[in-house]
Coordinates of C-alpha atoms in Angstrom, one line a residue:
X1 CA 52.9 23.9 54.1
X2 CA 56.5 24.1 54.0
X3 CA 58.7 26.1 56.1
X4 CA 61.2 27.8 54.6
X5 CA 64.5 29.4 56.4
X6 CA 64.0 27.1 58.8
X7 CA 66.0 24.1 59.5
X8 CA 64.2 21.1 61.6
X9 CA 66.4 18.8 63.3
X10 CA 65.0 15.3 63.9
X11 CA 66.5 12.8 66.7
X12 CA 65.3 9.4 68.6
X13 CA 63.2 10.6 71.4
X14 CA 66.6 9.2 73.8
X15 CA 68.2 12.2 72.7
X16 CA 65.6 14.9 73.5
X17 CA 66.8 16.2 76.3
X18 CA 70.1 16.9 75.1
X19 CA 69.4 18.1 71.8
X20 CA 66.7 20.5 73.6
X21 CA 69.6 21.6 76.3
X22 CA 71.7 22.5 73.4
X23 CA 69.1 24.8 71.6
X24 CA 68.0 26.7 74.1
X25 CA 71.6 27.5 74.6
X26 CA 71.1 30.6 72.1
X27 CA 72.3 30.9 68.7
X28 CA 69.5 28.3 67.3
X29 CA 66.5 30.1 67.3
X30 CA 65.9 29.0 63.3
X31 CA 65.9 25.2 64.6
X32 CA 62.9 23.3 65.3
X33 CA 63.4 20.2 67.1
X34 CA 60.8 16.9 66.1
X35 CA 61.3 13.2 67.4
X36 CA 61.0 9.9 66.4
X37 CA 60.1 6.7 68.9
X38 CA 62.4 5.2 70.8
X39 CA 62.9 1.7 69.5
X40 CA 65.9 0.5 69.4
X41 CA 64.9 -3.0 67.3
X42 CA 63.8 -2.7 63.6
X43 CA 60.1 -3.6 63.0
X44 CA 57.0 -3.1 60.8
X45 CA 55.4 -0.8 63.8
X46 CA 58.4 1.0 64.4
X47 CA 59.3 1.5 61.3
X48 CA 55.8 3.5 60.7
X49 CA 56.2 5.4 63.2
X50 CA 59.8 6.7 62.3
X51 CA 58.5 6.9 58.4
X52 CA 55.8 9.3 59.5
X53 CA 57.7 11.3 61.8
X54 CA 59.9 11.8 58.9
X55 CA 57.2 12.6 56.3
X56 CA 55.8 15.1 58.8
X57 CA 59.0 17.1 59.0
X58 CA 59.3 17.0 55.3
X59 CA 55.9 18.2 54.8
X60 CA 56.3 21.1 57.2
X61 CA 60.0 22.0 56.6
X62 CA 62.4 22.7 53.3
X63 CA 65.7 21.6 55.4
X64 CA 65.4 18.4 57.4
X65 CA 68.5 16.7 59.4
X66 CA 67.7 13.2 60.7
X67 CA 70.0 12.1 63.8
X68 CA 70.0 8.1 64.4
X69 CA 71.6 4.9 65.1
X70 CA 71.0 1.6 63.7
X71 CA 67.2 2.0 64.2
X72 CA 67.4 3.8 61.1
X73 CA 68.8 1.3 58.5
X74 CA 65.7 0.6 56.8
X75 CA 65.0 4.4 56.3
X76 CA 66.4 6.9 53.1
X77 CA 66.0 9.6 51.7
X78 CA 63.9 9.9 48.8
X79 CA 64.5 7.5 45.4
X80 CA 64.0 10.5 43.1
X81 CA 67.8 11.8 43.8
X82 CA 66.1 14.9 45.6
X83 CA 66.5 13.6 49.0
X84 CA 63.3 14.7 51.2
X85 CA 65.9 15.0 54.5
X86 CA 69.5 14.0 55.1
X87 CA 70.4 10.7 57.3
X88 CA 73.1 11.2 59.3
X89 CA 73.6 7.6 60.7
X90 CA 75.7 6.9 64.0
X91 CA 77.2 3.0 64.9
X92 CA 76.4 2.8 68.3
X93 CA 73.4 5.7 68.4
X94 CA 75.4 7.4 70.7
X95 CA 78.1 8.7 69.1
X96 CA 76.5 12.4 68.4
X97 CA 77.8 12.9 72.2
X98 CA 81.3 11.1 72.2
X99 CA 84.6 10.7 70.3
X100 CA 83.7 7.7 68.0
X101 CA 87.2 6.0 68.7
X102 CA 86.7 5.9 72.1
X103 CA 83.3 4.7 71.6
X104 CA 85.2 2.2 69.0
X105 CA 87.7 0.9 72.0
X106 CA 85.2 0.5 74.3
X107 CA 83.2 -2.0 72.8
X108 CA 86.1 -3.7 71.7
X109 CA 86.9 -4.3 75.7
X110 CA 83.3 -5.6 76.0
X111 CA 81.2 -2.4 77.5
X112 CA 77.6 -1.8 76.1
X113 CA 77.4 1.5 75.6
X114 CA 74.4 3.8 77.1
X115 CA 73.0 7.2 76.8
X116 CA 70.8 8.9 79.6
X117 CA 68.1 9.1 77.3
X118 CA 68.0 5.5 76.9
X119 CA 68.8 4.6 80.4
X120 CA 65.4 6.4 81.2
X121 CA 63.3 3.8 79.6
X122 CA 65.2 0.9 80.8
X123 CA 62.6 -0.8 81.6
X124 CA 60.3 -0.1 78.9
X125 CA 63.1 -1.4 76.3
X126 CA 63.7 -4.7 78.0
X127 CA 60.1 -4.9 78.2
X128 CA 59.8 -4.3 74.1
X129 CA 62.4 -6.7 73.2
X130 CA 60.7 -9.4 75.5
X131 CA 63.0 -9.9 78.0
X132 CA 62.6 -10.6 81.8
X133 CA 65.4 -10.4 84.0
X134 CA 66.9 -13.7 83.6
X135 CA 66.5 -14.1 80.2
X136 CA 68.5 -10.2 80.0
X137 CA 71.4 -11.8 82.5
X138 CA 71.9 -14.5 79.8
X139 CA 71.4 -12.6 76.9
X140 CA 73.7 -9.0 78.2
X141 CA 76.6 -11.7 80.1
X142 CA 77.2 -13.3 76.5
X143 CA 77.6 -10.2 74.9
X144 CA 79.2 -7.6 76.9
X145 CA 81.3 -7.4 80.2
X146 CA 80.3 -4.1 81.5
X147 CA 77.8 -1.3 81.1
X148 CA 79.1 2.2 80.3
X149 CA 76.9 5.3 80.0
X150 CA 78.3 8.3 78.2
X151 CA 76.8 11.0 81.0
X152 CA 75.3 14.3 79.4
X153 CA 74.8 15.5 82.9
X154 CA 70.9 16.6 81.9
X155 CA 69.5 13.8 84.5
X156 CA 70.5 13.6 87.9
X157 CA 68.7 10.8 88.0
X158 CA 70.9 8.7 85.6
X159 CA 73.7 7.5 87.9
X160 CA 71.0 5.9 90.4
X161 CA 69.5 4.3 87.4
X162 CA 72.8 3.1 86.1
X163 CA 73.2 1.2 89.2
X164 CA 69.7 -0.1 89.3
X165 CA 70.4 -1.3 85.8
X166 CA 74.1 -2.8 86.5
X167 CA 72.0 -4.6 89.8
X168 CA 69.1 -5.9 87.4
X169 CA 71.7 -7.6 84.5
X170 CA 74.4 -8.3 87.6
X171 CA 76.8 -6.5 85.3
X172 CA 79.2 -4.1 86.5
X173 CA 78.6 -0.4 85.2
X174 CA 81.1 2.3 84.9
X175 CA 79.9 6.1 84.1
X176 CA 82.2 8.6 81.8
X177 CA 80.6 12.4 81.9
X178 CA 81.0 13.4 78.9
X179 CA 79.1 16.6 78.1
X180 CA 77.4 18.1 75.4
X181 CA 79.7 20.2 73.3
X182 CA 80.6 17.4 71.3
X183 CA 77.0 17.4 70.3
X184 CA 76.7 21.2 70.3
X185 CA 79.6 21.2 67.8
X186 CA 77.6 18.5 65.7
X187 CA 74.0 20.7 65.5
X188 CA 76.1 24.0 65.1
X189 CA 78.4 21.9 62.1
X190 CA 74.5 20.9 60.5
X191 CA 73.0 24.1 61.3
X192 CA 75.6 26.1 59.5
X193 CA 75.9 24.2 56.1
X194 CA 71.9 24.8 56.3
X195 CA 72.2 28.3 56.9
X196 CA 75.0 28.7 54.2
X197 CA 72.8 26.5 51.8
X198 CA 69.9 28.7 52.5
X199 CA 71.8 32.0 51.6
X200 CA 72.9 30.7 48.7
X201 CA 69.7 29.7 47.8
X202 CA 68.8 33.6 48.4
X203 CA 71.3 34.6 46.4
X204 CA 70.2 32.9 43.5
X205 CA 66.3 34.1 44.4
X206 CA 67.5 37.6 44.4
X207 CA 69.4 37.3 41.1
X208 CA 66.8 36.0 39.5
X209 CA 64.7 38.6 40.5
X210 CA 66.9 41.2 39.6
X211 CA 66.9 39.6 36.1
X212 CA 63.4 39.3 35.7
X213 CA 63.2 43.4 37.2
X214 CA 65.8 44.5 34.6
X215 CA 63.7 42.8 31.6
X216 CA 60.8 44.4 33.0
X217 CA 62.5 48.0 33.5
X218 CA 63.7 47.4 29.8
X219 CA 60.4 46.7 28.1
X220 CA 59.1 49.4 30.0
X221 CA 61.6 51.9 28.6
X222 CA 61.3 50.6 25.1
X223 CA 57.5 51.5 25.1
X224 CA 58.2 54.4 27.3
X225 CA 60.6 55.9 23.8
X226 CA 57.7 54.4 21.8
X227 CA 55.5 56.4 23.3
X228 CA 57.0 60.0 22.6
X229 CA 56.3 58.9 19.0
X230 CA 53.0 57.9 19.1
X231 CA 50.7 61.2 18.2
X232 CA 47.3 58.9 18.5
X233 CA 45.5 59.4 22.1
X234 CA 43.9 55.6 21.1
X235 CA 47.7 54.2 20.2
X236 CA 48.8 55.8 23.7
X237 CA 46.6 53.5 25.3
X238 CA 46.9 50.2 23.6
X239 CA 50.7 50.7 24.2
X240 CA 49.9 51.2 27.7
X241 CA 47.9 48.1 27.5
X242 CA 50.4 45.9 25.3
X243 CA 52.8 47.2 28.2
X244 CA 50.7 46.1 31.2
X245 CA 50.1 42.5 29.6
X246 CA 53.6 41.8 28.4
X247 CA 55.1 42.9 31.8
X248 CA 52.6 42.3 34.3
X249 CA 51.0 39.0 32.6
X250 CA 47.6 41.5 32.6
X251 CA 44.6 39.5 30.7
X252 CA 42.1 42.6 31.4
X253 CA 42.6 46.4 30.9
X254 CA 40.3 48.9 30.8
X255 CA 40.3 53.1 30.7
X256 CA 37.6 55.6 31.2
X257 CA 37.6 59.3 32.1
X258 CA 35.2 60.5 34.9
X259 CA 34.0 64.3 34.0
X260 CA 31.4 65.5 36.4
X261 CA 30.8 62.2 38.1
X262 CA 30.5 60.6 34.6
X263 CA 32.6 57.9 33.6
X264 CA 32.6 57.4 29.9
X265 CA 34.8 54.4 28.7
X266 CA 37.6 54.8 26.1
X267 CA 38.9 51.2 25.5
X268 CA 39.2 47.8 27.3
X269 CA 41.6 44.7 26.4
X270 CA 39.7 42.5 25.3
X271 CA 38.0 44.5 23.3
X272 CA 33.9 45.1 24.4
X273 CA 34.6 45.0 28.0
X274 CA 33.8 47.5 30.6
X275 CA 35.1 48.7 34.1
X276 CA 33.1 49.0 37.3
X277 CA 31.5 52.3 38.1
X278 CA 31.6 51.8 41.9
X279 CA 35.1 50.9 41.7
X280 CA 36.0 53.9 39.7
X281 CA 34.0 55.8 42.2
X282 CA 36.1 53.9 44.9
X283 CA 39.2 54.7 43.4
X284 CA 38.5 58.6 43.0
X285 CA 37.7 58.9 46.7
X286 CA 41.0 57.3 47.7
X287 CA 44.5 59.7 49.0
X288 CA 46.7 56.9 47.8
X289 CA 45.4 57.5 43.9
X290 CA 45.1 53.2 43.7
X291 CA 42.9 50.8 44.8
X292 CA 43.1 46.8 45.0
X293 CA 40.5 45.1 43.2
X294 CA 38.3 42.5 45.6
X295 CA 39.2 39.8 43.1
X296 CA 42.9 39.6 44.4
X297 CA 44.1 39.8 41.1
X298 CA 44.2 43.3 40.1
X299 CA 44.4 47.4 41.0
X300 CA 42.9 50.6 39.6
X301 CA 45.0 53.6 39.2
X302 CA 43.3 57.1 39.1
X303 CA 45.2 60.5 37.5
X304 CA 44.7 64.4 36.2
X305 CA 43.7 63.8 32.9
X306 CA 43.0 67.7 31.4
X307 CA 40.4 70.5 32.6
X308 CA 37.8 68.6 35.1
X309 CA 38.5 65.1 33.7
X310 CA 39.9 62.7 35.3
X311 CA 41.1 59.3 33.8
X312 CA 41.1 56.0 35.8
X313 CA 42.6 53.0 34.4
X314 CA 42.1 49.3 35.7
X315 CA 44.9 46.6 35.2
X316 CA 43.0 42.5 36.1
X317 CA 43.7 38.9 35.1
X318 CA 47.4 39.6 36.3
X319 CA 49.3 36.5 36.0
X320 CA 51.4 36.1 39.6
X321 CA 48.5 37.6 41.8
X322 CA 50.8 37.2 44.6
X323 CA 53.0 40.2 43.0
X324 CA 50.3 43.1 42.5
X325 CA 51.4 45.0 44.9
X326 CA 55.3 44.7 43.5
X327 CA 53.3 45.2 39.6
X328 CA 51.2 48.2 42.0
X329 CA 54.6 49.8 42.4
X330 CA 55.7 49.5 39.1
X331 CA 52.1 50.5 37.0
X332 CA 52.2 54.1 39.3
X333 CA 55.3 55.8 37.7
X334 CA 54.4 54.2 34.2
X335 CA 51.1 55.4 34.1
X336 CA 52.4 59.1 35.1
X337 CA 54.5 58.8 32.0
X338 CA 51.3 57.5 30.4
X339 CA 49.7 60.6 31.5
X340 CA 52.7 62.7 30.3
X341 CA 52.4 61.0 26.7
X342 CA 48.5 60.9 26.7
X343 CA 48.7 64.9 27.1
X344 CA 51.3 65.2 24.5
X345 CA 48.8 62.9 21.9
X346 CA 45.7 65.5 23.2
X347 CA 48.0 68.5 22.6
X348 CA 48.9 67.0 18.9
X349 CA 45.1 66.5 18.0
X350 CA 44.2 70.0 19.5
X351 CA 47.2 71.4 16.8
X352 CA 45.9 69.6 14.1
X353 CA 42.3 70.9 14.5
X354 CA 43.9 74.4 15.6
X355 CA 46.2 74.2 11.9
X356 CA 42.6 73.0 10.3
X357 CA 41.1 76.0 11.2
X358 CA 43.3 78.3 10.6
X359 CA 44.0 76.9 6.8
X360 CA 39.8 77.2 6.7
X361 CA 40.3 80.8 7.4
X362 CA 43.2 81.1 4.9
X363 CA 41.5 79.9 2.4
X364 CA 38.2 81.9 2.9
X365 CA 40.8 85.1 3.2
X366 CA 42.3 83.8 -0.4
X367 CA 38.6 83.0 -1.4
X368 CA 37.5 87.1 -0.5
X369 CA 40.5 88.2 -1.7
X370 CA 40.4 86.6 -5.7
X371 CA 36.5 87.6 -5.1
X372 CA 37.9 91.0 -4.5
X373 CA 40.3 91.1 -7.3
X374 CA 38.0 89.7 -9.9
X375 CA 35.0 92.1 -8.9
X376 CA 37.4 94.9 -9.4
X377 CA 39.1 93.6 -12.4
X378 CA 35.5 93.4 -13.7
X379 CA 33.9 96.8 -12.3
X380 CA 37.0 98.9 -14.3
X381 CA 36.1 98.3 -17.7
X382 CA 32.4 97.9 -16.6
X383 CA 32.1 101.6 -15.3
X384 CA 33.9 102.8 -18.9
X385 CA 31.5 101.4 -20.7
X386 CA 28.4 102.6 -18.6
X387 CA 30.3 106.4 -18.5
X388 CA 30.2 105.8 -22.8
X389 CA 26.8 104.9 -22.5
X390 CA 25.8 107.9 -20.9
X391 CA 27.4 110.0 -22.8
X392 CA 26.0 108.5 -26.0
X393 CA 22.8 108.9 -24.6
X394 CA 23.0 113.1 -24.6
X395 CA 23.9 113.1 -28.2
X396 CA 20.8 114.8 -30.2
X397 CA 21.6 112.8 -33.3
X398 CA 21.1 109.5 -31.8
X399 CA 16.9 108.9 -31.7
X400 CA 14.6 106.5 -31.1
X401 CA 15.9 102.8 -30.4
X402 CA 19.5 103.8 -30.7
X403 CA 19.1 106.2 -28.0
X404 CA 17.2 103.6 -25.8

């Protein structure tokens, strides 16, 4: 897994000492330190076990500095022109501690040039290129004059070895102290540009997300002014719904109100799904008002809904699991507006059936009242006739069926 922020520095095991001197000054503690074998001569086993080292660090770390010498000829960064590591190559190996133009005049005036890591092992390099003593007088008196080791001062040690080495080739030696600030100045040089690269790298992270947040807060609002439009408690949700998938990559939704410990479902996304009672039971019983869903993938949000209802909503299938809890933060103020607009939709229904009703009992007033009217438009003339009647009816002249 790759470690990111951190910057791994690797160097021939000759240097350890150093390079671990110089970190553990302070001011490195986002450096790691790895190391490669020391062998000075190219070859198919040494080259291995460099090329692993390498693919180790790469593996494990984002930023990766490679310190060397000629030992490293045969190595590169990665063909693809995204380099797994950057080579930083030194002619003689080491010139990470010392001036390279001194190191230059030197072996112009015939010194082989040493390091105290190297001088360590003496005996184990002669050994790995072959060479017994003779052989190393003959090969070290064609080739140089003198021995000079570039002193770090980390080994006490190295000035008794210098001389056991100077005795063993019958070459004179000559040691320079030299320090480690050189060095220092190198890792802190690498360390920054690392550092720098990683901040802008940061920067870029944090702009892009502060793009993606603004498109996010934008489609939000757009449905959000949708919403005060919508007068349909079933539109109020399927906006909710279109808003959760288009922002938060949601596949599943799902709604249900819980009245007296009863959950009865309203809608789901896909359409014909359902919502789990015992996590809608889980998600009541909760301070926070949310709940995670086991799957990883997913959260439940619980609000008032109206009277003893309560209305829980589930939001799955999210497409960055990794960001539910960011999505978390951003579904709880959207689903109070949610609640806000669903209220407003359940307050427009309850108007319409209230205006229903009350143009029902207008028209059964207008109905009583034209009943009214016409009864007593009817009973007028109706009672002048019956008042005729009678009166005909006491006339003595008028007999029999007339009368009747």
């Amino acid at each position: 897994m790759t470690e990111h922020g951190a910057t791994c520095v690797v160097a021939c095991e000759n240097h350890r000492r150093d390079l671990e001197a110089i970190l553990s000054g302070g001011g490195f503690d986002d450096v790691v330190c790895r190391f490669f074998p020391a062998h000075c001569l190219p070859g198919v086993d040494s080259d291995a076990g460099r090329a692993a080292v390498l693919q180790r660090c790469c593996d494990d770390f984002a930023d990766v500095d490679v310190l060397g010498g000629p030992c490293l000829a045969r190595h590169a960064p990665n063909d693809d022109g995204t380099p797994g590591y950057r080579l930083h190559r030194f002619q003689p190996a080491c010139l990470p501690a010392v001036d390279e133009r001194m190191a230059a005049d030197l072996v112009s005036a015939g010194s082989y040039l040493l390091t105290t890591g190297w001088l360590e092992r003496w005996r184990d390099h002669m050994a790995a290129m072959g060479l017994d003593r003779d052989t190393a007088r003959a090969l070290f008196g064609e080739t140089c004059e003198i021995l000079t080791l570039f002193d770090t001062g980390n080994r006490p040690e190295a000035e008794a070895e210098l001389a056991a080495l100077g005795e063993w080739l019958a070459l004179p030696v000559h040691r320079i102290a030299v320090g480690l600030e050189r060095f220092r100045l190198l890792i802190s040089r690498l360390v920054m540009q690392r550092r720098n690269e990683q901040l802008e790298r940061d920067r870029d992270a944090a702009r892009s997300d502060m793009n993606r947040r603004t498109a996010e807060y934008e489609t939000v609002l757009d449905i959000f002014g949708h919403l005060t439009k919508v007068a349909r408690k079933e539109d109020v949700i399927f906006a909710l719904f279109d808003l959760f998938a288009m922002v938060l990559g949601a596949s599943r939704c799902a709604m249900a109100t819980v009245s007296e410990g009863e959950a009865q479902v309203l809608a789901t996304l896909p359409p014909g799904g359902r919502i789990d009672p015992l996590a809608v039971a889980a998600v009541l019983e909760s301070r926070q008002g949310y709940l995670l869903n086991d799957e990883g993938d997913g959260f439940l949000l619980s609000l008032e809904a109206f009277g003893e209802a309560r209305v829980v909503v589930e939001v799955a299938g999210l497409a960055i699991p990794a960001y539910r809890e960011r999505y978390l933060d951003l579904a709880i103020p959207v689903v109070r507006v949610f609640g806000l607009a669903f209220a407003r939709a359940q307050a427009v229904e309850d108007f319409a059936i209230l205006q229903e009703s009350v143009a029902h009992d207008q028209r059964l007033k207008a109905t009583g009242t034209l009943a009214s009217g016409v009864a007593h438009e009817i009973n007028n003339p109706l009672a002048v006739i019956l008042n005729f009647a009678d009166l005909l009816s006491d006339e003595p002249a008028i007999e029999g069926v007339a009368a009747e």
